[in-house]
Amino acid sequence: MDRFYRANFINCLTGFKSPVLIGTVNEKGEENLAIFNNLVHIGADPALIGFINRPREAAPHTLANIESTGIYTVNHIQMQFVQQAHQTSAKYPEGVSEFLKTGLTSMKRADCIAPFVKESPVQFSMELKEVVPIRFNNTFFVIGAIRDIYLDPEIIEEDGCLDLQKAEIITSLGINRYYEVKNSLKLAYAKP
Amino acid sequence: MDRFYRANFINCLTGFKSPVLIGTVNEKGEENLAIFNNLVHIGADPALIGFINRPREAAPHTLANIESTGIYTVNHIQMQFVQQAHQTSAKYPEGVSEFLKTGLTSMKRADCIAPFVKESPVQFSMELKEVVPIRFNNTFFVIGAIRDIYLDPEIIEEDGCLDLQKAEIITSLGINRYYEVKNSLKLAYAKP
């Protein structure tokens, strides 16, 4: 298989995923913003989320900044700014802010050195817990703890679930397809 | 926060995810089938996929079977059998087949000891590479390599991407919400 064909094919096999923008700063305070679609829920208590960072030579800035400062932000994406979000996947040199290049708006909040994306209706800050090297392909499993969460309380349902459809959050497939969701079905807790 | 409220809330923060059925057998050949929604793409070459398995006391069978046999299957879900798929999350005793309890159809294929789900239009077999314990909450990051893939060639696009919308594969949110997708947007490879 051709390299890009194979990347598309294998990437799609994990199905629909949540694309998010991860915001960081380096030691000089220069901002970085990058789209990731490989977030994974690890546990609710403590509240832990992981993501896969590609090899350092392919995607160096986000990982280096997280290792350097210990802090990053996660910002969900709507269709109305998906083109700008996708553009952050272009390989800009270190020190070039993807906020400036894409027109997305950097937003600082109290007690967080890393920038949020103002356009995003669901944002949270993370604190690095551990970077686990994956020896098979030089990627990294980055584990972090959720610190502060910013979202419209109106999307919080009675049972604590978030109505991300109402917040117009999108899902993604492979490395370059984005979708809205429809036809929500909620099922009861399953018992034998 | 109440335990279930918190679980729903935190689980939703990772956004839309792909729910899949993981099929395994134990050493006696007894089948197990369980729904997971925390798959993550690790890399395309080698083709690696990870998932989070909850602590052994909460979700013992899938992990024990994978450790015992080294083999498991991943089967994507359509809305037409989501209720049966969701029902596999009920806590059945070891040795009780979720296939029998839910009415989903077990299907064996050559060179794979683990069962596939016949109803699923996108299936693949996996070979265990490593179980990484996550010390913060006693979960496990299970890393596997893709072995064989079974799907309708008609959903493979020119660039290798899979049209999972055409295959009617669903996405999920939190632990009990399922959605179809709409309004696909495909963007070009981003360059600076």
GROMACS .gro file of C-alpha atoms in nm:
model
  384
    1MET     CA    1   0.000   0.000   0.000
    2ASP     CA    2   0.108   0.356  -0.072
    3ARG     CA    3   0.203   0.544   0.246
    4PHE     CA    4  -0.086   0.793   0.238
    5TYR     CA    5  -0.340   0.532   0.128
    6ARG     CA    6  -0.232   0.310   0.416
    7ALA     CA    7  -0.241   0.598   0.667
    8ASN     CA    8  -0.596   0.686   0.562
    9PHE     CA    9  -0.713   0.326   0.565
   10ILE     CA   10  -0.570   0.232   0.905
   11ASN     CA   11  -0.667   0.564   1.062
   12CYS     CA   12  -1.029   0.511   0.961
   13LEU     CA   13  -1.043   0.167   1.120
   14THR     CA   14  -1.067   0.319   1.468
   15GLY     CA   15  -1.388   0.486   1.356
   16PHE     CA   16  -1.530   0.826   1.447
   17LYS     CA   17  -1.321   1.023   1.692
   18SER     CA   18  -1.324   1.359   1.858
   19PRO     CA   19  -1.103   1.619   1.698
   20VAL     CA   20  -0.972   1.876   1.946
   21LEU     CA   21  -0.727   2.163   1.950
   22ILE     CA   22  -0.447   2.133   2.206
   23GLY     CA   23  -0.299   2.465   2.317
   24THR     CA   24   0.047   2.496   2.472
   25VAL     CA   25   0.333   2.741   2.526
   26ASN     CA   26   0.708   2.683   2.512
   27GLU     CA   27   0.956   2.809   2.772
   28LYS     CA   28   0.967   3.148   2.601
   29GLY     CA   29   0.589   3.175   2.627
   30GLU     CA   30   0.540   3.132   2.252
   31GLU     CA   31   0.203   2.977   2.178
   32ASN     CA   32   0.133   2.658   1.987
   33LEU     CA   33  -0.198   2.512   1.873
   34ALA     CA   34  -0.243   2.173   1.709
   35ILE     CA   35  -0.534   1.950   1.612
   36PHE     CA   36  -0.544   1.598   1.757
   37ASN     CA   37  -0.803   1.329   1.696
   38ASN     CA   38  -0.678   1.055   1.923
   39LEU     CA   39  -0.800   1.150   2.269
   40VAL     CA   40  -0.907   0.869   2.497
   41HIS     CA   41  -1.097   0.861   2.827
   42ILE     CA   42  -0.889   0.682   3.092
   43GLY     CA   43  -1.101   0.732   3.403
   44ALA     CA   44  -1.340   0.966   3.580
   45ASP     CA   45  -1.197   0.967   3.934
   46PRO     CA   46  -0.925   1.080   3.910
   47ALA     CA   47  -1.029   1.249   3.586
   48LEU     CA   48  -0.768   1.130   3.338
   49ILE     CA   49  -0.745   1.168   2.962
   50GLY     CA   50  -0.480   1.034   2.730
   51PHE     CA   51  -0.374   1.113   2.376
   52ILE     CA   52  -0.122   0.977   2.129
   53ASN     CA   53   0.156   1.210   2.019
   54ARG     CA   54   0.331   1.109   1.699
   55PRO     CA   55   0.712   1.060   1.691
   56ARG     CA   56   0.912   1.367   1.798
   57GLU     CA   57   1.054   1.426   1.451
   58ALA     CA   58   0.702   1.436   1.301
   59ALA     CA   59   0.520   1.638   1.571
   60PRO     CA   60   0.766   1.795   1.812
   61HIS     CA   61   0.611   2.115   1.948
   62THR     CA   62   0.306   2.012   2.147
   63LEU     CA   63   0.489   1.733   2.328
   64ALA     CA   64   0.798   1.943   2.402
   65ASN     CA   65   0.582   2.225   2.536
   66ILE     CA   66   0.381   1.992   2.758
   67GLU     CA   67   0.699   1.835   2.895
   68SER     CA   68   0.843   2.178   2.955
   69THR     CA   69   0.546   2.344   3.127
   70GLY     CA   70   0.332   2.049   3.241
   71ILE     CA   71   0.017   2.230   3.125
   72TYR     CA   72  -0.204   2.217   2.816
   73THR     CA   73  -0.555   2.301   2.709
   74VAL     CA   74  -0.809   2.095   2.515
   75ASN     CA   75  -1.066   2.277   2.301
   76HIS     CA   76  -1.352   2.110   2.113
   77ILE     CA   77  -1.431   2.208   1.756
   78GLN     CA   78  -1.744   2.326   1.573
   79MET     CA   79  -1.804   2.307   1.199
   80GLN     CA   80  -1.792   2.686   1.174
   81PHE     CA   81  -1.419   2.693   1.254
   82VAL     CA   82  -1.313   2.347   1.140
   83GLN     CA   83  -1.114   2.477   0.844
   84GLN     CA   84  -0.902   2.690   1.074
   85ALA     CA   85  -0.869   2.401   1.319
   86HIS     CA   86  -0.760   2.165   1.040
   87GLN     CA   87  -0.504   2.420   0.917
   88THR     CA   88  -0.315   2.386   1.247
   89SER     CA   89  -0.201   2.044   1.119
   90ALA     CA   90   0.030   2.220   0.871
   91LYS     CA   91   0.398   2.202   0.968
   92TYR     CA   92   0.487   2.551   1.086
   93PRO     CA   93   0.833   2.615   1.235
   94GLU     CA   94   0.872   2.641   1.611
   95GLY     CA   95   0.784   2.985   1.741
   96VAL     CA   96   0.525   3.043   1.468
   97SER     CA   97   0.184   3.069   1.636
   98GLU     CA   98  -0.093   2.870   1.472
   99PHE     CA   99  -0.332   3.124   1.623
  100LEU     CA  100  -0.182   3.394   1.403
  101LYS     CA  101  -0.166   3.167   1.098
  102THR     CA  102  -0.525   3.044   1.121
  103GLY     CA  103  -0.706   3.341   1.273
  104LEU     CA  104  -0.829   3.145   1.573
  105THR     CA  105  -0.834   3.353   1.888
  106SER     CA  106  -0.596   3.286   2.174
  107MET     CA  107  -0.753   3.332   2.515
  108LYS     CA  108  -0.580   3.324   2.852
  109ARG     CA  109  -0.755   3.227   3.174
  110ALA     CA  110  -0.651   3.254   3.537
  111ASP     CA  111  -0.402   2.997   3.664
  112CYS     CA  112  -0.327   2.853   3.321
  113ILE     CA  113  -0.012   2.934   3.127
  114ALA     CA  114  -0.142   2.761   2.813
  115PRO     CA  115  -0.382   2.936   2.574
  116PHE     CA  116  -0.744   2.835   2.515
  117VAL     CA  117  -0.929   2.876   2.185
  118LYS     CA  118  -1.188   3.148   2.232
  119GLU     CA  119  -1.414   3.012   1.954
  120SER     CA  120  -1.449   2.676   2.133
  121PRO     CA  121  -1.761   2.623   2.345
  122VAL     CA  122  -1.610   2.333   2.544
  123GLN     CA  123  -1.263   2.390   2.685
  124PHE     CA  124  -1.060   2.242   2.966
  125SER     CA  125  -0.709   2.263   3.105
  126MET     CA  126  -0.491   1.961   3.172
  127GLU     CA  127  -0.190   1.887   3.391
  128LEU     CA  128   0.064   1.634   3.266
  129LYS     CA  129   0.085   1.314   3.470
  130GLU     CA  130   0.306   1.089   3.257
  131VAL     CA  131   0.446   1.047   2.908
  132VAL     CA  132   0.454   0.676   2.821
  133PRO     CA  133   0.682   0.595   2.525
  134ILE     CA  134   0.537   0.334   2.288
  135ARG     CA  135   0.837   0.133   2.175
  136PHE     CA  136   0.681  -0.015   1.861
  137ASN     CA  137   0.666   0.308   1.663
  138ASN     CA  138   0.825   0.587   1.872
  139THR     CA  139   0.493   0.749   1.953
  140PHE     CA  140   0.395   0.859   2.305
  141PHE     CA  141   0.088   0.804   2.517
  142VAL     CA  142   0.046   1.133   2.703
  143ILE     CA  143  -0.158   1.101   3.023
  144GLY     CA  144  -0.299   1.409   3.190
  145ALA     CA  145  -0.539   1.507   3.467
  146ILE     CA  146  -0.825   1.748   3.404
  147ARG     CA  147  -0.788   2.074   3.598
  148ASP     CA  148  -1.055   2.331   3.506
  149ILE     CA  149  -1.353   2.296   3.272
  150TYR     CA  150  -1.524   2.580   3.083
  151LEU     CA  151  -1.856   2.524   2.909
  152ASP     CA  152  -2.211   2.654   2.894
  153PRO     CA  153  -2.398   2.503   3.194
  154GLU     CA  154  -2.701   2.468   2.965
  155ILE     CA  155  -2.544   2.167   2.791
  156ILE     CA  156  -2.511   1.976   3.121
  157GLU     CA  157  -2.795   1.727   3.152
  158GLU     CA  158  -2.954   1.600   3.473
  159ASP     CA  159  -2.737   1.289   3.482
  160GLY     CA  160  -2.414   1.483   3.426
  161CYS     CA  161  -2.383   1.402   3.057
  162LEU     CA  162  -2.293   1.683   2.819
  163ASP     CA  163  -2.513   1.756   2.519
  164LEU     CA  164  -2.228   1.807   2.274
  165GLN     CA  165  -2.474   1.789   1.984
  166LYS     CA  166  -2.644   2.101   2.122
  167ALA     CA  167  -2.302   2.263   2.157
  168GLU     CA  168  -2.247   2.181   1.788
  169ILE     CA  169  -1.931   1.982   1.857
  170ILE     CA  170  -1.820   1.771   1.561
  171THR     CA  171  -1.667   1.428   1.517
  172SER     CA  172  -1.398   1.320   1.272
  173LEU     CA  173  -1.286   1.022   1.069
  174GLY     CA  174  -0.935   0.946   0.953
  175ILE     CA  175  -0.715   1.251   0.920
  176ASN     CA  176  -0.929   1.488   0.716
  177ARG     CA  177  -1.305   1.414   0.742
  178TYR     CA  178  -1.538   1.592   0.977
  179TYR     CA  179  -1.905   1.525   1.056
  180GLU     CA  180  -2.193   1.657   1.257
  181VAL     CA  181  -2.403   1.409   1.455
  182LYS     CA  182  -2.777   1.332   1.438
  183ASN     CA  183  -3.039   1.095   1.575
  184SER     CA  184  -2.923   1.072   1.935
  185LEU     CA  185  -3.025   0.751   2.110
  186LYS     CA  186  -2.985   0.727   2.486
  187LEU     CA  187  -2.992   0.381   2.642
  188ALA     CA  188  -3.038   0.282   3.006
  189TYR     CA  189  -2.761   0.134   3.220
  190ALA     CA  190  -2.748  -0.232   3.114
  191LYS     CA  191  -2.820  -0.506   3.366
  192PRO     CA  192  -2.800  -0.884   3.315
  193MET     CA  193  -2.028   1.515   4.251
  194ASP     CA  194  -2.228   1.194   4.267
  195ARG     CA  195  -2.033   0.897   4.124
  196PHE     CA  196  -2.256   0.838   3.820
  197TYR     CA  197  -2.297   1.211   3.751
  198ARG     CA  198  -1.921   1.251   3.759
  199ALA     CA  199  -1.865   0.945   3.538
  200ASN     CA  200  -2.108   1.081   3.277
  201PHE     CA  201  -1.963   1.431   3.291
  202ILE     CA  202  -1.596   1.334   3.262
  203ASN     CA  203  -1.666   1.065   3.005
  204CYS     CA  204  -1.839   1.317   2.778
  205LEU     CA  205  -1.543   1.557   2.789
  206THR     CA  206  -1.346   1.340   2.548
  207GLY     CA  207  -1.624   1.394   2.295
  208PHE     CA  208  -1.763   1.161   2.033
  209LYS     CA  209  -1.595   0.822   2.019
  210SER     CA  210  -1.628   0.500   1.828
  211PRO     CA  211  -1.815   0.228   2.010
  212VAL     CA  212  -1.699  -0.120   1.912
  213LEU     CA  213  -1.758  -0.478   2.022
  214ILE     CA  214  -1.447  -0.669   2.126
  215GLY     CA  215  -1.475  -1.046   2.088
  216THR     CA  216  -1.253  -1.289   2.280
  217VAL     CA  217  -1.238  -1.646   2.410
  218ASN     CA  218  -1.101  -1.780   2.736
  219GLU     CA  219  -0.872  -2.084   2.767
  220LYS     CA  220  -1.173  -2.314   2.759
  221GLY     CA  221  -1.289  -2.158   2.432
  222GLU     CA  222  -1.587  -1.984   2.597
  223GLU     CA  223  -1.679  -1.670   2.410
  224ASN     CA  224  -1.699  -1.317   2.548
  225LEU     CA  225  -1.823  -1.001   2.382
  226ALA     CA  226  -1.802  -0.652   2.531
  227ILE     CA  227  -1.864  -0.297   2.414
  228PHE     CA  228  -1.576  -0.049   2.439
  229ASN     CA  229  -1.575   0.317   2.340
  230ASN     CA  230  -1.215   0.409   2.409
  231LEU     CA  231  -1.024   0.288   2.107
  232VAL     CA  232  -0.734   0.501   1.989
  233HIS     CA  233  -0.525   0.502   1.672
  234ILE     CA  234  -0.154   0.465   1.757
  235GLY     CA  235   0.003   0.435   1.414
  236ALA     CA  236  -0.047   0.309   1.060
  237ASP     CA  237   0.284   0.133   0.996
  238PRO     CA  238   0.296  -0.090   1.193
  239ALA     CA  239  -0.083  -0.077   1.222
  240LEU     CA  240  -0.139  -0.035   1.596
  241ILE     CA  241  -0.454   0.036   1.793
  242GLY     CA  242  -0.490   0.083   2.168
  243PHE     CA  243  -0.781   0.075   2.406
  244ILE     CA  244  -0.832   0.135   2.776
  245ASN     CA  245  -0.948  -0.159   2.986
  246ARG     CA  246  -1.098  -0.066   3.321
  247PRO     CA  247  -0.957  -0.213   3.646
  248ARG     CA  248  -0.958  -0.593   3.661
  249GLU     CA  249  -1.223  -0.606   3.933
  250ALA     CA  250  -1.463  -0.396   3.720
  251ALA     CA  251  -1.403  -0.552   3.379
  252PRO     CA  252  -1.208  -0.874   3.407
  253HIS     CA  253  -1.305  -1.099   3.115
  254THR     CA  254  -1.191  -0.923   2.799
  255LEU     CA  255  -0.848  -0.841   2.939
  256ALA     CA  256  -0.792  -1.188   3.088
  257ASN     CA  257  -0.894  -1.352   2.761
  258ILE     CA  258  -0.665  -1.129   2.556
  259GLU     CA  259  -0.374  -1.199   2.791
  260SER     CA  260  -0.449  -1.570   2.773
  261THR     CA  261  -0.489  -1.609   2.396
  262GLY     CA  262  -0.320  -1.298   2.255
  263ILE     CA  263  -0.603  -1.256   2.004
  264TYR     CA  264  -0.917  -1.043   1.987
  265THR     CA  265  -1.158  -0.905   1.732
  266VAL     CA  266  -1.296  -0.552   1.689
  267ASN     CA  267  -1.641  -0.509   1.535
  268HIS     CA  268  -1.802  -0.175   1.449
  269ILE     CA  269  -2.165  -0.107   1.537
  270GLN     CA  270  -2.471   0.006   1.341
  271MET     CA  271  -2.784   0.164   1.489
  272GLN     CA  272  -2.988  -0.143   1.396
  273PHE     CA  273  -2.808  -0.358   1.655
  274VAL     CA  274  -2.692  -0.093   1.903
  275GLN     CA  275  -2.932  -0.208   2.174
  276GLN     CA  276  -2.783  -0.557   2.165
  277ALA     CA  277  -2.433  -0.411   2.154
  278HIS     CA  278  -2.507  -0.189   2.457
  279GLN     CA  279  -2.648  -0.486   2.648
  280THR     CA  280  -2.304  -0.650   2.643
  281SER     CA  281  -2.202  -0.389   2.904
  282ALA     CA  282  -2.413  -0.572   3.163
  283LYS     CA  283  -2.208  -0.769   3.415
  284TYR     CA  284  -2.256  -1.134   3.322
  285PRO     CA  285  -2.057  -1.402   3.506
  286GLU     CA  286  -1.753  -1.555   3.337
  287GLY     CA  287  -1.847  -1.832   3.099
  288VAL     CA  288  -2.180  -1.668   3.010
  289SER     CA  289  -2.168  -1.573   2.642
  290GLU     CA  290  -2.290  -1.223   2.561
  291PHE     CA  291  -2.370  -1.357   2.215
  292LEU     CA  292  -2.635  -1.585   2.366
  293LYS     CA  293  -2.764  -1.316   2.602
  294THR     CA  294  -2.798  -1.046   2.336
  295GLY     CA  295  -2.883  -1.245   2.025
  296LEU     CA  296  -2.581  -1.113   1.834
  297THR     CA  297  -2.432  -1.378   1.605
  298SER     CA  298  -2.091  -1.526   1.673
  299MET     CA  299  -1.888  -1.588   1.360
  300LYS     CA  300  -1.558  -1.770   1.331
  301ARG     CA  301  -1.307  -1.701   1.057
  302ALA     CA  302  -0.995  -1.884   0.947
  303ASP     CA  303  -0.685  -1.835   1.162
  304CYS     CA  304  -0.864  -1.650   1.440
  305ILE     CA  305  -0.960  -1.814   1.768
  306ALA     CA  306  -1.171  -1.514   1.875
  307PRO     CA  307  -1.527  -1.466   1.749
  308PHE     CA  308  -1.641  -1.188   1.518
  309VAL     CA  309  -1.987  -1.029   1.524
  310LYS     CA  310  -2.167  -1.138   1.207
  311GLU     CA  311  -2.396  -0.832   1.208
  312SER     CA  312  -2.098  -0.594   1.191
  313PRO     CA  313  -2.002  -0.460   0.847
  314VAL     CA  314  -1.649  -0.357   0.956
  315GLN     CA  315  -1.451  -0.619   1.147
  316PHE     CA  316  -1.085  -0.684   1.213
  317SER     CA  317  -0.870  -0.917   1.419
  318MET     CA  318  -0.597  -0.799   1.653
  319GLU     CA  319  -0.286  -0.952   1.806
  320LEU     CA  320  -0.180  -0.834   2.150
  321LYS     CA  321   0.151  -0.644   2.160
  322GLU     CA  322   0.163  -0.507   2.515
  323VAL     CA  323  -0.053  -0.437   2.819
  324VAL     CA  324   0.062  -0.112   2.980
  325PRO     CA  325  -0.063  -0.070   3.339
  326ILE     CA  326  -0.173   0.286   3.420
  327ARG     CA  327  -0.069   0.336   3.781
  328PHE     CA  328  -0.297   0.629   3.858
  329ASN     CA  329  -0.623   0.432   3.850
  330ASN     CA  330  -0.541   0.063   3.789
  331THR     CA  331  -0.662   0.072   3.429
  332PHE     CA  332  -0.465  -0.075   3.139
  333PHE     CA  333  -0.366   0.055   2.800
  334VAL     CA  334  -0.392  -0.247   2.573
  335ILE     CA  335  -0.182  -0.217   2.256
  336GLY     CA  336  -0.246  -0.451   1.964
  337ALA     CA  337  -0.149  -0.494   1.599
  338ILE     CA  338  -0.411  -0.530   1.329
  339ARG     CA  339  -0.406  -0.873   1.162
  340ASP     CA  340  -0.691  -0.922   0.915
  341ILE     CA  341  -0.960  -0.677   0.804
  342TYR     CA  342  -1.307  -0.765   0.677
  343LEU     CA  343  -1.527  -0.502   0.514
  344ASP     CA  344  -1.719  -0.430   0.196
  345PRO     CA  345  -1.463  -0.303  -0.060
  346GLU     CA  346  -1.726  -0.056  -0.179
  347ILE     CA  347  -1.668   0.164   0.127
  348ILE     CA  348  -1.296   0.203   0.044
  349GLU     CA  349  -1.239   0.537  -0.125
  350GLU     CA  350  -0.970   0.622  -0.378
  351ASP     CA  351  -0.739   0.766  -0.114
  352GLY     CA  352  -0.775   0.465   0.118
  353CYS     CA  353  -1.023   0.628   0.354
  354LEU     CA  354  -1.325   0.425   0.462
  355ASP     CA  355  -1.674   0.565   0.414
  356LEU     CA  356  -1.805   0.456   0.754
  357GLN     CA  357  -2.109   0.680   0.707
  358LYS     CA  358  -2.208   0.469   0.405
  359ALA     CA  359  -2.149   0.157   0.616
  360GLU     CA  360  -2.389   0.309   0.871
  361ILE     CA  361  -2.131   0.295   1.152
  362ILE     CA  362  -2.231   0.500   1.455
  363THR     CA  363  -2.048   0.717   1.705
  364SER     CA  364  -2.105   0.746   2.079
  365LEU     CA  365  -2.087   0.996   2.363
  366GLY     CA  366  -2.029   0.919   2.728
  367ILE     CA  367  -2.135   0.570   2.827
  368ASN     CA  368  -2.487   0.545   2.688
  369ARG     CA  369  -2.550   0.782   2.394
  370TYR     CA  370  -2.524   0.683   2.032
  371TYR     CA  371  -2.546   0.895   1.717
  372GLU     CA  372  -2.541   0.870   1.343
  373VAL     CA  373  -2.326   1.115   1.147
  374LYS     CA  374  -2.422   1.367   0.881
  375ASN     CA  375  -2.279   1.648   0.667
  376SER     CA  376  -1.939   1.503   0.586
  377LEU     CA  377  -1.672   1.760   0.512
  378LYS     CA  378  -1.344   1.646   0.360
  379LEU     CA  379  -1.049   1.884   0.379
  380ALA     CA  380  -0.722   1.878   0.190
  381TYR     CA  381  -0.386   1.799   0.349
  382ALA     CA  382  -0.287   2.121   0.523
  383LYS     CA  383   0.030   2.304   0.421
  384PRO     CA  384   0.183   2.618   0.576
   0.00000   0.00000   0.00000
